[in-house]
Amino acid sequence: MVSFEMNDTKKIGIGLTGFGIFFSFLGIIFFFDKGLLAMGNILFLSGVMLTIGLKSTMQFFTKPKNFKGTASFGIGFFLVLIGWPIFGMIFETYGFMVLFSGFWPTIAVFLQRLPIIGWLFQQPFLTSLFDRYRGKRVPV
């Protein structure tokens, strides 16, 4: 098993990814403000690159099984940059779901272990939903 060494570059990458998600959320709340959405996209992508490395990022986005998600995310990114934020976010959301669908088992385990709201994700209906995807490997 490969350990996840936390150096300064990865800490900065996680911070940039978090700020990217935050700015994207603000952009959606402020009625699809194209400036905030573009800033969120740039911060998110740069954070992912710093967190997992440039080579791993390129390998992840250029895998043949991820091509549909990469193309959709790229088209959405371009549409946001040229000023069509609603259509861009629709494409980006689809691309995000396709690209990062392999991470849902890891997210499910994380959510179940949260101190305050973890009990909600441990309910029988949600655990059966999470168990359906458990056992698959993380795609990176």
Coordinates of N, CA and C in Angstrom, one line a residue:
M1 N 0.8 -1.2 0.0 CA 0.0 0.0 0.0 C 0.9 1.2 0.0
V2 N 0.6 2.2 -0.8 CA 1.3 3.4 -0.9 C 0.8 4.4 0.1
S3 N 1.8 5.0 0.9 CA 1.4 5.9 1.9 C 1.3 7.3 1.2
F4 N 0.5 8.1 1.8 CA 0.2 9.5 1.3 C 1.1 10.4 2.1
E5 N 2.3 10.8 1.6 CA 3.2 11.7 2.4 C 2.6 13.1 2.2
M6 N 2.5 13.8 3.3 CA 2.0 15.1 3.3 C 3.1 16.1 3.4
N7 N 3.6 16.6 2.2 CA 4.6 17.7 2.2 C 3.9 19.0 1.9
D8 N 4.7 20.1 1.9 CA 4.1 21.4 1.7 C 3.4 21.6 0.4
T9 N 3.9 21.0 -0.6 CA 3.2 21.2 -1.9 C 1.8 20.5 -1.9
K10 N 1.7 19.4 -1.3 CA 0.4 18.7 -1.2 C -0.6 19.5 -0.3
K11 N 0.0 20.1 0.8 CA -0.9 20.9 1.7 C -1.4 22.1 0.9
I12 N -0.6 22.8 0.1 CA -1.0 23.9 -0.7 C -2.0 23.4 -1.7
G13 N -1.8 22.3 -2.3 CA -2.8 21.7 -3.3 C -4.1 21.5 -2.7
I14 N -4.1 20.9 -1.5 CA -5.4 20.7 -0.9 C -6.1 22.0 -0.5
G15 N -5.4 23.0 -0.1 CA -5.9 24.3 0.1 C -6.5 24.9 -1.1
L16 N -5.8 24.8 -2.2 CA -6.2 25.4 -3.5 C -7.5 24.7 -4.0
T17 N -7.5 23.4 -3.8 CA -8.7 22.6 -4.2 C -9.9 23.0 -3.4
G18 N -9.7 23.2 -2.1 CA -10.8 23.7 -1.2 C -11.3 25.0 -1.6
F19 N -10.3 26.0 -1.9 CA -10.7 27.3 -2.3 C -11.5 27.3 -3.7
G20 N -11.0 26.4 -4.5 CA -11.7 26.2 -5.8 C -13.1 25.8 -5.7
I21 N -13.4 24.8 -4.8 CA -14.7 24.4 -4.5 C -15.5 25.5 -3.9
F22 N -14.9 26.2 -3.0 CA -15.6 27.3 -2.3 C -16.0 28.4 -3.3
F23 N -15.1 28.8 -4.2 CA -15.4 29.9 -5.2 C -16.4 29.4 -6.2
S24 N -16.4 28.1 -6.5 CA -17.4 27.6 -7.4 C -18.8 27.6 -6.7
F25 N -18.8 27.3 -5.5 CA -20.1 27.3 -4.7 C -20.6 28.8 -4.6
L26 N -19.7 29.7 -4.4 CA -20.1 31.1 -4.3 C -20.6 31.6 -5.7
G27 N -19.9 31.1 -6.8 CA -20.4 31.5 -8.1 C -21.8 31.0 -8.4
I28 N -22.1 29.8 -7.9 CA -23.4 29.3 -8.1 C -24.4 30.0 -7.3
I29 N -24.1 30.3 -6.1 CA -25.0 31.0 -5.2 C -25.3 32.4 -5.7
F30 N -24.3 33.1 -6.3 CA -24.5 34.4 -6.8 C -24.9 34.4 -8.3
F31 N -25.9 33.5 -8.5 CA -26.6 33.4 -9.8 C -25.6 33.2 -11.0
F32 N -24.7 32.2 -10.9 CA -23.8 31.8 -11.9 C -22.9 33.0 -12.3
D33 N -22.2 33.6 -11.4 CA -21.3 34.7 -11.6 C -20.1 34.0 -12.3
K34 N -19.8 34.5 -13.6 CA -18.8 33.8 -14.4 C -17.4 34.1 -13.8
G35 N -17.1 35.2 -13.2 CA -15.8 35.5 -12.6 C -15.5 34.5 -11.5
L36 N -16.5 34.3 -10.5 CA -16.2 33.4 -9.4 C -16.1 32.0 -9.9
L37 N -16.9 31.6 -10.9 CA -16.9 30.2 -11.4 C -15.5 29.9 -12.1
A38 N -15.1 30.9 -12.9 CA -13.8 30.7 -13.6 C -12.7 30.6 -12.6
M39 N -12.7 31.5 -11.5 CA -11.7 31.4 -10.5 C -11.7 30.1 -9.8
G40 N -12.9 29.6 -9.5 CA -13.1 28.3 -8.8 C -12.5 27.2 -9.7
N41 N -12.8 27.2 -11.0 CA -12.2 26.2 -11.9 C -10.7 26.2 -11.9
I42 N -10.1 27.4 -12.0 CA -8.7 27.5 -12.1 C -8.1 27.0 -10.8
L43 N -8.6 27.4 -9.7 CA -8.1 27.0 -8.4 C -8.2 25.5 -8.2
F44 N -9.4 24.9 -8.6 CA -9.6 23.5 -8.4 C -8.6 22.7 -9.2
L45 N -8.5 23.0 -10.5 CA -7.5 22.3 -11.3 C -6.1 22.4 -10.8
S46 N -5.7 23.6 -10.5 CA -4.3 23.8 -10.0 C -4.1 23.0 -8.7
G47 N -5.1 23.0 -7.8 CA -5.0 22.3 -6.6 C -4.9 20.8 -6.8
V48 N -5.7 20.2 -7.7 CA -5.6 18.8 -8.0 C -4.2 18.5 -8.6
M49 N -3.6 19.4 -9.4 CA -2.3 19.1 -10.0 C -1.2 19.1 -8.9
L50 N -1.3 20.1 -7.9 CA -0.4 20.1 -6.9 C -0.5 19.0 -5.9
T51 N -1.7 18.5 -5.7 CA -2.0 17.5 -4.7 C -1.5 16.1 -5.2
I52 N -1.8 15.7 -6.4 CA -1.4 14.4 -6.8 C -0.2 14.4 -7.8
G53 N 0.2 15.6 -8.2 CA 1.4 15.7 -9.1 C 1.0 15.9 -10.5
L54 N 1.8 16.5 -11.3 CA 1.5 16.8 -12.7 C 1.4 15.5 -13.5
K55 N 2.3 14.6 -13.3 CA 2.3 13.3 -14.1 C 1.0 12.5 -13.8
S56 N 0.7 12.4 -12.6 CA -0.5 11.6 -12.2 C -1.8 12.3 -12.7
T57 N -1.8 13.6 -12.7 CA -2.9 14.4 -13.2 C -3.1 14.1 -14.6
M58 N -2.0 14.2 -15.4 CA -2.1 14.0 -16.8 C -2.5 12.6 -17.1
Q59 N -2.0 11.6 -16.4 CA -2.4 10.2 -16.6 C -3.9 10.0 -16.3
F60 N -4.4 10.6 -15.2 CA -5.7 10.5 -14.8 C -6.7 11.1 -15.9
F61 N -6.4 12.3 -16.3 CA -7.3 12.9 -17.3 C -7.2 12.4 -18.7
T62 N -6.1 11.7 -19.0 CA -6.0 11.1 -20.4 C -6.2 9.6 -20.5
K63 N -6.7 9.0 -19.4 CA -7.0 7.6 -19.5 C -8.2 7.4 -20.5
P64 N -8.2 6.4 -21.3 CA -9.3 6.2 -22.3 C -10.7 6.1 -21.6
K65 N -10.8 5.5 -20.4 CA -12.1 5.4 -19.8 C -12.5 6.7 -19.2
N66 N -11.6 7.7 -19.0 CA -12.0 9.0 -18.5 C -12.2 10.0 -19.6
F67 N -12.1 9.6 -20.9 CA -12.1 10.6 -22.0 C -13.4 11.4 -22.0
K68 N -14.5 10.7 -21.8 CA -15.8 11.3 -21.9 C -15.9 12.4 -20.8
G69 N -15.5 12.1 -19.6 CA -15.5 13.0 -18.5 C -14.6 14.2 -18.7
T70 N -13.4 13.9 -19.2 CA -12.4 14.9 -19.5 C -12.9 15.9 -20.6
A71 N -13.5 15.4 -21.6 CA -14.0 16.2 -22.7 C -15.1 17.1 -22.2
S72 N -16.0 16.5 -21.4 CA -17.1 17.3 -20.9 C -16.7 18.3 -19.9
F73 N -15.7 18.0 -19.1 CA -15.2 19.0 -18.1 C -14.5 20.1 -18.8
G74 N -13.7 19.8 -19.9 CA -13.0 20.8 -20.6 C -13.9 21.7 -21.4
I75 N -15.0 21.1 -22.0 CA -16.0 22.0 -22.7 C -16.7 22.9 -21.7
G76 N -17.0 22.4 -20.6 CA -17.7 23.2 -19.6 C -16.7 24.3 -19.1
F77 N -15.5 24.0 -18.9 CA -14.5 25.0 -18.4 C -14.4 26.1 -19.5
F78 N -14.3 25.7 -20.7 CA -14.2 26.7 -21.8 C -15.5 27.6 -21.9
L79 N -16.7 26.9 -21.7 CA -17.9 27.7 -21.8 C -18.0 28.7 -20.6
V80 N -17.5 28.3 -19.5 CA -17.5 29.3 -18.3 C -16.6 30.4 -18.6
L81 N -15.4 30.1 -19.2 CA -14.5 31.2 -19.5 C -15.0 32.2 -20.6
I82 N -15.7 31.7 -21.5 CA -16.2 32.6 -22.6 C -17.5 33.3 -22.2
G83 N -18.1 33.0 -21.0 CA -19.2 33.8 -20.6 C -20.6 33.1 -20.6
W84 N -20.6 31.7 -20.7 CA -21.8 31.0 -20.7 C -21.8 30.1 -19.5
P85 N -22.0 30.6 -18.3 CA -21.7 29.9 -17.1 C -22.7 28.8 -16.8
I86 N -24.0 29.0 -17.2 CA -25.0 27.9 -16.9 C -24.7 26.7 -17.7
F87 N -24.5 26.8 -19.0 CA -24.2 25.7 -19.8 C -22.9 25.0 -19.4
G88 N -21.9 25.9 -19.1 CA -20.6 25.4 -18.7 C -20.7 24.6 -17.4
M89 N -21.5 25.0 -16.5 CA -21.6 24.3 -15.2 C -22.3 23.0 -15.4
I90 N -23.3 22.9 -16.3 CA -23.9 21.7 -16.6 C -22.9 20.6 -17.2
F91 N -22.1 21.1 -18.2 CA -21.1 20.2 -18.7 C -20.1 19.8 -17.7
E92 N -19.6 20.8 -16.9 CA -18.6 20.5 -15.8 C -19.2 19.5 -14.8
T93 N -20.4 19.6 -14.4 CA -21.0 18.7 -13.4 C -21.0 17.3 -13.9
Y94 N -21.4 17.2 -15.2 CA -21.5 15.8 -15.8 C -20.0 15.3 -15.8
G95 N -19.1 16.1 -16.3 CA -17.7 15.6 -16.4 C -17.1 15.3 -15.0
F96 N -17.4 16.1 -14.0 CA -17.0 15.8 -12.7 C -17.5 14.5 -12.2
M97 N -18.8 14.2 -12.4 CA -19.4 13.0 -11.9 C -18.7 11.8 -12.6
V98 N -18.5 11.9 -13.9 CA -17.9 10.8 -14.7 C -16.4 10.6 -14.2
L99 N -15.7 11.7 -14.1 CA -14.3 11.6 -13.8 C -14.0 11.0 -12.3
F100 N -14.8 11.5 -11.4 CA -14.5 11.3 -10.0 C -15.5 10.2 -9.4
S101 N -16.2 9.5 -10.2 CA -17.1 8.5 -9.7 C -16.4 7.4 -8.9
G102 N -15.1 7.1 -9.3 CA -14.4 6.1 -8.6 C -14.0 6.4 -7.2
F103 N -14.1 7.7 -6.8 CA -13.8 8.1 -5.4 C -14.9 8.0 -4.5
W104 N -16.1 7.7 -4.9 CA -17.3 7.6 -4.0 C -17.1 6.7 -2.9
P105 N -16.5 5.5 -3.0 CA -16.3 4.6 -1.9 C -15.4 5.2 -0.8
T106 N -14.4 5.9 -1.2 CA -13.5 6.6 -0.2 C -14.3 7.7 0.5
I107 N -15.1 8.5 -0.2 CA -15.9 9.5 0.4 C -16.9 9.0 1.3
A108 N -17.5 7.8 1.0 CA -18.5 7.2 1.9 C -17.9 6.8 3.2
V109 N -16.7 6.2 3.2 CA -16.0 5.8 4.4 C -15.7 7.1 5.3
F110 N -15.2 8.1 4.6 CA -14.9 9.4 5.3 C -16.2 10.0 5.9
L111 N -17.3 10.0 5.2 CA -18.5 10.5 5.8 C -19.0 9.7 6.9
Q112 N -18.9 8.4 6.9 CA -19.4 7.6 8.0 C -18.5 7.8 9.3
R113 N -17.3 8.2 9.1 CA -16.5 8.4 10.3 C -16.4 9.8 10.8
L114 N -17.2 10.7 10.3 CA -17.3 12.1 10.8 C -17.9 12.1 12.2
P115 N -17.4 12.9 13.1 CA -17.8 12.8 14.5 C -19.3 13.2 14.7
I116 N -19.7 14.3 14.1 CA -21.1 14.8 14.5 C -22.2 14.2 13.6
I117 N -21.9 14.2 12.2 CA -23.0 13.8 11.3 C -22.7 12.4 10.8
G118 N -21.7 11.7 11.3 CA -21.4 10.3 10.8 C -22.5 9.3 11.1
W119 N -23.3 9.5 12.1 CA -24.4 8.6 12.5 C -25.4 8.6 11.4
L120 N -25.6 9.8 10.7 CA -26.6 9.9 9.6 C -26.2 9.0 8.5
F121 N -24.9 8.9 8.2 CA -24.4 8.1 7.0 C -24.2 6.7 7.4
Q122 N -24.5 6.3 8.7 CA -24.4 4.9 9.1 C -25.8 4.3 9.2
Q123 N -26.8 4.9 8.7 CA -28.2 4.4 8.7 C -28.2 3.3 7.7
P124 N -29.1 2.3 7.9 CA -29.1 1.1 7.1 C -29.3 1.4 5.6
F125 N -30.2 2.3 5.3 CA -30.4 2.6 3.8 C -29.2 3.2 3.2
L126 N -28.5 4.1 3.8 CA -27.3 4.7 3.2 C -26.1 3.7 3.2
T127 N -26.0 2.9 4.3 CA -24.9 1.9 4.3 C -25.1 0.9 3.2
S128 N -26.3 0.5 2.9 CA -26.5 -0.5 1.8 C -26.1 0.1 0.5
L129 N -26.4 1.4 0.4 CA -26.1 2.1 -0.9 C -24.5 2.3 -1.0
F130 N -23.9 2.6 0.2 CA -22.4 2.7 0.1 C -21.7 1.3 -0.1
D131 N -22.3 0.3 0.5 CA -21.7 -1.1 0.4 C -21.7 -1.6 -1.0
R132 N -22.6 -1.1 -1.8 CA -22.7 -1.5 -3.2 C -21.4 -1.1 -4.0
Y133 N -20.8 0.0 -3.6 CA -19.6 0.5 -4.3 C -18.3 0.3 -3.5
R134 N -18.4 -0.3 -2.3 CA -17.2 -0.5 -1.6 C -16.4 -1.7 -2.2
G135 N -15.1 -1.7 -2.1 CA -14.3 -2.8 -2.6 C -13.7 -2.4 -3.9
K136 N -14.2 -1.4 -4.6 CA -13.6 -0.9 -5.8 C -12.4 -0.1 -5.5
R137 N -11.4 -0.1 -6.3 CA -10.1 0.6 -6.1 C -10.3 2.1 -6.5
V138 N -9.6 3.0 -5.8 CA -9.6 4.4 -6.1 C -8.8 4.5 -7.4
P139 N -9.3 5.3 -8.4 CA -8.7 5.3 -9.7 C -7.3 6.1 -9.9
V140 N -6.8 6.6 -8.9 CA -5.5 7.3 -9.1 C -4.4 6.5 -8.6

